[in-house]
mmCIF file of C-alpha atoms in Angstrom:
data_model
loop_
_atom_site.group_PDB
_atom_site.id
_atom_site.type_symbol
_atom_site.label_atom_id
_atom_site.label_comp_id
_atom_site.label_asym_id
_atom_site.label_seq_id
_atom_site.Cartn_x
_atom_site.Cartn_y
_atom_site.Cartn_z
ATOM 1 C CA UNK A 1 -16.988 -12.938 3.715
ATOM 2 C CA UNK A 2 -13.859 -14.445 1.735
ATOM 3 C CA UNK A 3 -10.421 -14.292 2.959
ATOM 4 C CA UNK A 4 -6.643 -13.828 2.012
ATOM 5 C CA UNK A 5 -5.644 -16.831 4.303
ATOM 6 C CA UNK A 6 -2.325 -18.318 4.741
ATOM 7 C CA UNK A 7 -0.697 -16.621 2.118
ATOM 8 C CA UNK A 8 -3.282 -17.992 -0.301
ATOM 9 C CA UNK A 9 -5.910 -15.099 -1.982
ATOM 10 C CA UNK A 10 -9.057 -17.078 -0.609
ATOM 11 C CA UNK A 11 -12.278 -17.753 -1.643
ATOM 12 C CA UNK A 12 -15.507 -18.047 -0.004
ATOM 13 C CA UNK A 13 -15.020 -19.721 3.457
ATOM 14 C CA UNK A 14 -11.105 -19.234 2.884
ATOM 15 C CA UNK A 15 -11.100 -21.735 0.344
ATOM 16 C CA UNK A 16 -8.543 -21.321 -2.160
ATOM 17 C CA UNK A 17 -9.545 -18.994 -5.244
ATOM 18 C CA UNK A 18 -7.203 -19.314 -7.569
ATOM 19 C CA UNK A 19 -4.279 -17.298 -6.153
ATOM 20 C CA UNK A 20 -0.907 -18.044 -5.766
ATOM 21 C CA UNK A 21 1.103 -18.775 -2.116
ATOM 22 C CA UNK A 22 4.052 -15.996 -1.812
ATOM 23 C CA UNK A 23 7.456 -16.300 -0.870
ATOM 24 C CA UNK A 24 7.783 -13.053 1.202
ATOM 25 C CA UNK A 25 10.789 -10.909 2.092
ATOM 26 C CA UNK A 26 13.727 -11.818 4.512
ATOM 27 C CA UNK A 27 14.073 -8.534 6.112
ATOM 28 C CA UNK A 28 12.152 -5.942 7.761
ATOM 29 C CA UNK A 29 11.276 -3.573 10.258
ATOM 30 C CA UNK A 30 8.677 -4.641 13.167
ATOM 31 C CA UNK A 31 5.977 -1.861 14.369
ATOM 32 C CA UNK A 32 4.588 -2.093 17.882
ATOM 33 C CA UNK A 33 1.727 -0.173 18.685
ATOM 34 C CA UNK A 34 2.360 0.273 22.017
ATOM 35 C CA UNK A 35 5.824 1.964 21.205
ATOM 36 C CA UNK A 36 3.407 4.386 18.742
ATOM 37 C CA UNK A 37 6.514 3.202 16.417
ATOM 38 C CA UNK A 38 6.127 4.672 12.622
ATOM 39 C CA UNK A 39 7.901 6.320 10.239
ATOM 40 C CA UNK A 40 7.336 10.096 8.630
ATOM 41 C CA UNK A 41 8.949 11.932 6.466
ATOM 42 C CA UNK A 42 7.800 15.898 5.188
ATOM 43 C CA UNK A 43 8.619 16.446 1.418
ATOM 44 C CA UNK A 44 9.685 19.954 0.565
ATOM 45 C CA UNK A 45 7.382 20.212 -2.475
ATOM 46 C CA UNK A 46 4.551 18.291 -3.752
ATOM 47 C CA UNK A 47 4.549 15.720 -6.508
ATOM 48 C CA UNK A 48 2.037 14.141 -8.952
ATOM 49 C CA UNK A 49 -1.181 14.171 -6.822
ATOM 50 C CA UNK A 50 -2.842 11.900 -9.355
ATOM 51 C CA UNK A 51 -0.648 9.172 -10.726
ATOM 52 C CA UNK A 52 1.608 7.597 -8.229
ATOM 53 C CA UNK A 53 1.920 4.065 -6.660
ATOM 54 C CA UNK A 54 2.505 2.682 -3.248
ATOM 55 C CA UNK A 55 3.675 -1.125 -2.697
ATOM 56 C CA UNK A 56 5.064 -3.105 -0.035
ATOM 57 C CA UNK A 57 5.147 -6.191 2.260
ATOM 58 C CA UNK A 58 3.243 -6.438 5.494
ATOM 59 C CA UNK A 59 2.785 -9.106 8.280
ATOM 60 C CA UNK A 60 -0.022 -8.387 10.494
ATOM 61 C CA UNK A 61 0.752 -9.227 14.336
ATOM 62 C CA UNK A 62 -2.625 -8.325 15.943
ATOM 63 C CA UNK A 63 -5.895 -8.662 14.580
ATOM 64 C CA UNK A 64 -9.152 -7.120 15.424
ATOM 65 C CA UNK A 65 -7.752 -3.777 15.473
ATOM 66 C CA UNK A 66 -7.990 -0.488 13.635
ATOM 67 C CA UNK A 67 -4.106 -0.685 12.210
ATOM 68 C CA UNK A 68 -2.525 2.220 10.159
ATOM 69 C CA UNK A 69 -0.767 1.071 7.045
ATOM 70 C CA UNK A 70 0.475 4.725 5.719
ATOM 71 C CA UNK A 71 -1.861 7.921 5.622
ATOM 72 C CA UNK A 72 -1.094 11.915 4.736
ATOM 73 C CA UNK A 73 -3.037 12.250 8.038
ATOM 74 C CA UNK A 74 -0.219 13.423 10.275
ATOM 75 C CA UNK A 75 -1.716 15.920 13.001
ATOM 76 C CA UNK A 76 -5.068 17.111 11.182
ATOM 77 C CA UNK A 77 -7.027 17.007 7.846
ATOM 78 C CA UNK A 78 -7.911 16.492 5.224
ATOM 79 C CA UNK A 79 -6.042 12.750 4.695
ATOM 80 C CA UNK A 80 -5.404 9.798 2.577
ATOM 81 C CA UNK A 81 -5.023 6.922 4.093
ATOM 82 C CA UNK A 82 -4.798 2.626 3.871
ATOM 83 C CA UNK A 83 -5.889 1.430 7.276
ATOM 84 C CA UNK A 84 -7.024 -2.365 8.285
ATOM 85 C CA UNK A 85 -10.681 -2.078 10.313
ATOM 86 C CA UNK A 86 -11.431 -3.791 13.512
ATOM 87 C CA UNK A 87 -12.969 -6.663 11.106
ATOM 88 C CA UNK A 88 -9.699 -7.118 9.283
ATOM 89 C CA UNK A 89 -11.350 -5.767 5.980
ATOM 90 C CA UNK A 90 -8.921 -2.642 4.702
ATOM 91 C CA UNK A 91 -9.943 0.360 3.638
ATOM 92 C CA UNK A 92 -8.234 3.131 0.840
ATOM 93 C CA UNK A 93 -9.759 6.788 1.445
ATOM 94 C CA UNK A 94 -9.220 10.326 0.901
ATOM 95 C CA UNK A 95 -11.499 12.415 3.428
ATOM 96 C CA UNK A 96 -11.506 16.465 3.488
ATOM 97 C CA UNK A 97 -14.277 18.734 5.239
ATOM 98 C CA UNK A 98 -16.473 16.061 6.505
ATOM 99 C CA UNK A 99 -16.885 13.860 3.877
ATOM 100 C CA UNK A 100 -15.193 10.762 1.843
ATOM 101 C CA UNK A 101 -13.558 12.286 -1.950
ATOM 102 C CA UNK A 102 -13.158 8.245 -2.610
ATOM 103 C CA UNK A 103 -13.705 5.762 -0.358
ATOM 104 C CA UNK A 104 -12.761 1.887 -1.075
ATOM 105 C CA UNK A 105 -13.834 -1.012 1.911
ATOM 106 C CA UNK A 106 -12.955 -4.601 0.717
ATOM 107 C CA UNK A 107 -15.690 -7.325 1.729
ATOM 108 C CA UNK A 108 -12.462 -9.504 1.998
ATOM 109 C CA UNK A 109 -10.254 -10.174 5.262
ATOM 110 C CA UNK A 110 -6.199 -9.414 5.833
ATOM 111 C CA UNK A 111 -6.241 -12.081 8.816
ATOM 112 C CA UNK A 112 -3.700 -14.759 8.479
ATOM 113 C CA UNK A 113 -0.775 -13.715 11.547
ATOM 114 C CA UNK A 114 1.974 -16.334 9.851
ATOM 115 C CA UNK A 115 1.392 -14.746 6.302
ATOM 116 C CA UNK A 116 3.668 -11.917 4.406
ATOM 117 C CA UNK A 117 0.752 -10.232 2.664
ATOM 118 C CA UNK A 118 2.147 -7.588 -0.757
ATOM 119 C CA UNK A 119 -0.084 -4.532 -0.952
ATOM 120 C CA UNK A 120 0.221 -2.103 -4.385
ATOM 121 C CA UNK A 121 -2.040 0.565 -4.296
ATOM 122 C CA UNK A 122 -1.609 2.199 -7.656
ATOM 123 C CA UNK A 123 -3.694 5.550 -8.173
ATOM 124 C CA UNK A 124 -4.282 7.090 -11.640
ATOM 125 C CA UNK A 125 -7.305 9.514 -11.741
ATOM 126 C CA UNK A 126 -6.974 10.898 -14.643
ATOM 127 C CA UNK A 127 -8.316 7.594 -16.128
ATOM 128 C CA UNK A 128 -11.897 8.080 -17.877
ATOM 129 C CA UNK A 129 -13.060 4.854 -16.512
ATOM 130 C CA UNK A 130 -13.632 5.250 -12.502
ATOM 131 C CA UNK A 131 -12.727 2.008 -11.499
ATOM 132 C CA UNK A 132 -9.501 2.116 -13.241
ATOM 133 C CA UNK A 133 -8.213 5.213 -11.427
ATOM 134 C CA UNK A 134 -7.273 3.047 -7.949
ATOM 135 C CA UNK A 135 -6.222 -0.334 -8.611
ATOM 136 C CA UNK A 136 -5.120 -2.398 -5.646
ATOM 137 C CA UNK A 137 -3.016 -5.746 -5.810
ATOM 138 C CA UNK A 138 -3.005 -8.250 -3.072
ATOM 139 C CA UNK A 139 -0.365 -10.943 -3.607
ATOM 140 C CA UNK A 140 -0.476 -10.231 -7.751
ATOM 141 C CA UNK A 141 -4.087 -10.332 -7.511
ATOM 142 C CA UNK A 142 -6.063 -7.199 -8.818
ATOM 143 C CA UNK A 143 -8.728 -6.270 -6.722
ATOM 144 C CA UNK A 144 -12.416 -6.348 -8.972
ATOM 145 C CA UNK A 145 -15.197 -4.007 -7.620
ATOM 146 C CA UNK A 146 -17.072 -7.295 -6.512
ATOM 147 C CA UNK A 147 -14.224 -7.661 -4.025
ATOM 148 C CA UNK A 148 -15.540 -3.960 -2.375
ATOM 149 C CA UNK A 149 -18.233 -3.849 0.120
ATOM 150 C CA UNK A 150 -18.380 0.169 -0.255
ATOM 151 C CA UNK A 151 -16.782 1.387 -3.908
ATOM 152 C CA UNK A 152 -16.749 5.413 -4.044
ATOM 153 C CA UNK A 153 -14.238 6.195 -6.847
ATOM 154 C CA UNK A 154 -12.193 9.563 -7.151
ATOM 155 C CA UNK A 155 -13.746 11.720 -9.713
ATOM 156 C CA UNK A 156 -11.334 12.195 -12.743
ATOM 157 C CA UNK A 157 -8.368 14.227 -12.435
ATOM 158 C CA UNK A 158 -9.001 14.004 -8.212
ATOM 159 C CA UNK A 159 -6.177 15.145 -6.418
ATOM 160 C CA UNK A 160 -4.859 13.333 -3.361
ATOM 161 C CA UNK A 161 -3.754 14.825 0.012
ATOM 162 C CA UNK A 162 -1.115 12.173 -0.104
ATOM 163 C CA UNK A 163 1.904 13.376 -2.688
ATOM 164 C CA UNK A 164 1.113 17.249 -0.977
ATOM 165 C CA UNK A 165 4.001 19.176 0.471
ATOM 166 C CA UNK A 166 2.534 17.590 4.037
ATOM 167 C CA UNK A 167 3.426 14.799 6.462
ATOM 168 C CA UNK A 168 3.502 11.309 4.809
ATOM 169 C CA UNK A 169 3.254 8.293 7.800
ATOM 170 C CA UNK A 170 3.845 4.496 7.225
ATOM 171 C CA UNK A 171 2.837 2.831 10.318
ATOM 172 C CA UNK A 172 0.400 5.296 11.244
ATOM 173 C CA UNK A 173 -3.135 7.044 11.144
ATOM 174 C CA UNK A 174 -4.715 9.456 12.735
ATOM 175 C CA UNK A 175 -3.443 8.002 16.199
ATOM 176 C CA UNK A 176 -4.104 4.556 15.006
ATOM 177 C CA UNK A 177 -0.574 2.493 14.829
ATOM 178 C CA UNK A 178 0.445 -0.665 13.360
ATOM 179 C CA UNK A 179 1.027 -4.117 14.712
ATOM 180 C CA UNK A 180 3.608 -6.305 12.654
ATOM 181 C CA UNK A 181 6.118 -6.324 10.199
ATOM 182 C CA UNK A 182 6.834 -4.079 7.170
ATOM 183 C CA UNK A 183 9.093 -4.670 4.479
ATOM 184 C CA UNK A 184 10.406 -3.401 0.777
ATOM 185 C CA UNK A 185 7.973 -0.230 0.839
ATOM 186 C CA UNK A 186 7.930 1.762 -2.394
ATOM 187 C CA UNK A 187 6.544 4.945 -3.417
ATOM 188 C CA UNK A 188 6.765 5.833 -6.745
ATOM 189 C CA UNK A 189 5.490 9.486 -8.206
ATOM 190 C CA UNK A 190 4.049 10.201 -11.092
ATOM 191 C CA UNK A 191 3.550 6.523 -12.140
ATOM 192 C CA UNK A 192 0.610 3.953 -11.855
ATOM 193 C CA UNK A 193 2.572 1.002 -11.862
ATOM 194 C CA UNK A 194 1.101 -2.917 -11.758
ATOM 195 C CA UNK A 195 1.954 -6.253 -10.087
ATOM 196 C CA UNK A 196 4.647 -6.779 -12.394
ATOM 197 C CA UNK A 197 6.769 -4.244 -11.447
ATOM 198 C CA UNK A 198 7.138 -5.500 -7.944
ATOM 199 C CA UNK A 199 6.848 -9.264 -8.265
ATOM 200 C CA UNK A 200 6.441 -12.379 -10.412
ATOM 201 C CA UNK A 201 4.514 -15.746 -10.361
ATOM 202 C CA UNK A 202 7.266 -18.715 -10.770
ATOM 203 C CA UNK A 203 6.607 -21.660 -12.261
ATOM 204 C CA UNK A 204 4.918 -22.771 -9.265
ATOM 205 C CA UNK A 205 2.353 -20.114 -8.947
ATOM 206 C CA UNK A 206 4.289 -18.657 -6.365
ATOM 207 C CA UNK A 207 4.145 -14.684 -5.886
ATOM 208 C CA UNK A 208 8.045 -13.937 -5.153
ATOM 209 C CA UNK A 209 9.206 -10.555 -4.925
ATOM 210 C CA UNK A 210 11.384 -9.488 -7.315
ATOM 211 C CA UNK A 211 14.415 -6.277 -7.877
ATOM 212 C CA UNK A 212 11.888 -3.557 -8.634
ATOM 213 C CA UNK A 213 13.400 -1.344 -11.487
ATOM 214 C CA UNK A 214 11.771 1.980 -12.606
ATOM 215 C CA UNK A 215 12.223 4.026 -15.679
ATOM 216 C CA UNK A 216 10.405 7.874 -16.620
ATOM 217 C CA UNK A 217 9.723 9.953 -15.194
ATOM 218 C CA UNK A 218 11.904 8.941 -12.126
ATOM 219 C CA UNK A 219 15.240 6.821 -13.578
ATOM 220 C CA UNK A 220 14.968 4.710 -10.553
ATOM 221 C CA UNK A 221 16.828 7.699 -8.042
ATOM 222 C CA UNK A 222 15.204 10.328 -7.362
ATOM 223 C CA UNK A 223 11.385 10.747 -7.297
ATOM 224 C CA UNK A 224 9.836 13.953 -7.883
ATOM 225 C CA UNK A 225 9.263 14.767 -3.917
ATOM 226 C CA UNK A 226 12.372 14.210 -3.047
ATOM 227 C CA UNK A 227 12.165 10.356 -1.742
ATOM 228 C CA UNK A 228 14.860 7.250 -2.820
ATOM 229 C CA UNK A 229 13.069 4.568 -5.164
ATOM 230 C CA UNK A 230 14.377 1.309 -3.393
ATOM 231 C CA UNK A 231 15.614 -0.824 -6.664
ATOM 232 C CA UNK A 232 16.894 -3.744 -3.686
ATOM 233 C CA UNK A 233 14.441 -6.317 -2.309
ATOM 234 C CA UNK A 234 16.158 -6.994 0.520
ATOM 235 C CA UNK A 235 17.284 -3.295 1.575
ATOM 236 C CA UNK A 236 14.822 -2.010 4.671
ATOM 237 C CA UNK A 237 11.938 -0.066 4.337
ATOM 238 C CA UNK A 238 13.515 2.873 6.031
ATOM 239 C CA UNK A 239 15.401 3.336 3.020
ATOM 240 C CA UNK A 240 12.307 5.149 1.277
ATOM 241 C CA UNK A 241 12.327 7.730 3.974
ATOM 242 C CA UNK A 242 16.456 8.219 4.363
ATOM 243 C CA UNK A 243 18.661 7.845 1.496
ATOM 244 C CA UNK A 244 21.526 7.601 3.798
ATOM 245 C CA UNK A 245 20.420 4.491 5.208
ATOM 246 C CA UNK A 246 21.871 1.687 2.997
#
């Protein structure tokens, strides 16, 4: 099993595989499972439930843990969720009446406690190729199906439970809670957006996070639910739940 190890995308035996070191934010918000500490927020309509993108920065404090990243799961189902498993692999789903709609498990590990890891999970199902309908980052990296252990795609033009008129959750799944840090969280409707709208290599190979600036169909204010696009690196996450919070 490879790993993302000290901020370096590793290869087999956490050797280096080519991936860059990241500079990662300088605020954020710590999560404590034992506080059952998260965030919610309920939109009043739903948006794009096939194109939309979630990104942010995470520090994991405890390892060997189910951990709950951000899931539509808030007090039944159906759910989609991003959740680290008690092997430190992650895992992107979307499970309704018993069974899995898509179901991604990486055969990589999320296990270095010192390291700011950025996450984009960008979802586009009307795509005609399956693999390209969920495409994860990991520190600018794109995820390639040989980097899944179990790779169950959404069928084309699948509709999430997450971007529904229900309970969204960052920090929390299905009773599961997070340990560590969370910064610069985004969710952006109605787009599939890519590594380069978050962040940038330097001239170092160094993945730094940059002013994240979006254009149609949101203008970079208002998304389509209801929820603040954060343009500000260094504004907390909280922002993306309360607009008043500046």
């Amino acid at each position: 099993m490879s790993v993302f190890h000290n901020n370096i995308l590793g290869g087999a035996a956490g050797q280096t595989g080519g991936a860059a070191a990241v500079e990662g934010p300088t605020k954020s918000l710590r999560f404590n499972s034992g506080d059952s500490a998260y965030l919610n927020r309920t939109p009043s309509s739903a948006g794009n439930r096939r194109k939309w993108t979630w990104a942010g920065w995470i520090k994991r404090s405890k390892l060997g843990a189910e951990d709950g990243v951000f899931s539509s799961y808030g007090t039944a189902h159906p759910n989609t969720a991003f959740v680290f498993n008690q092997d430190n692999t992650f895992q992107f789903h979307d499970f309704a009446s018993g069974s899995f709609n898509f179901k991604l498990v990486s055969n990589r590990v999320l296990r270095d406690t010192s390291a700011w890891y950025h996450i984009i999970v960008a979802v586009d199902t009307t795509q005609s190729i399956a693999a390209y309908r969920i495409r994860i980052y990991i520190n600018g990296t794109i995820l390639s199906s040989s980097d899944y252990s179990t790779a169950q795609w959404p069928s084309e033009n699948f509709e999430t439970d997450l971007n529904s008129a229900t309970r969204t959750d960052v920090g929390h799944h299905a009773g599961v809670y997070f340990n560590g840090y969370m910064a610069d969280i985004h969710f952006i409707d109605g787009q599939q957006l890519s590594n380069t709208d978050f962040g940038e290599f330097d001239n170092n190979g160094i993945w730094r996070p940059k002013e994240a600036r979006f254009t149609n169909p949101n203008n970079e204010t208002t998304l389509s639910s209801g929820t603040q696009s954060i343009p500000d690196t260094t504004r907390p996450m909280y922002n993306l739940f309360n607009s008043s919070n500046n």
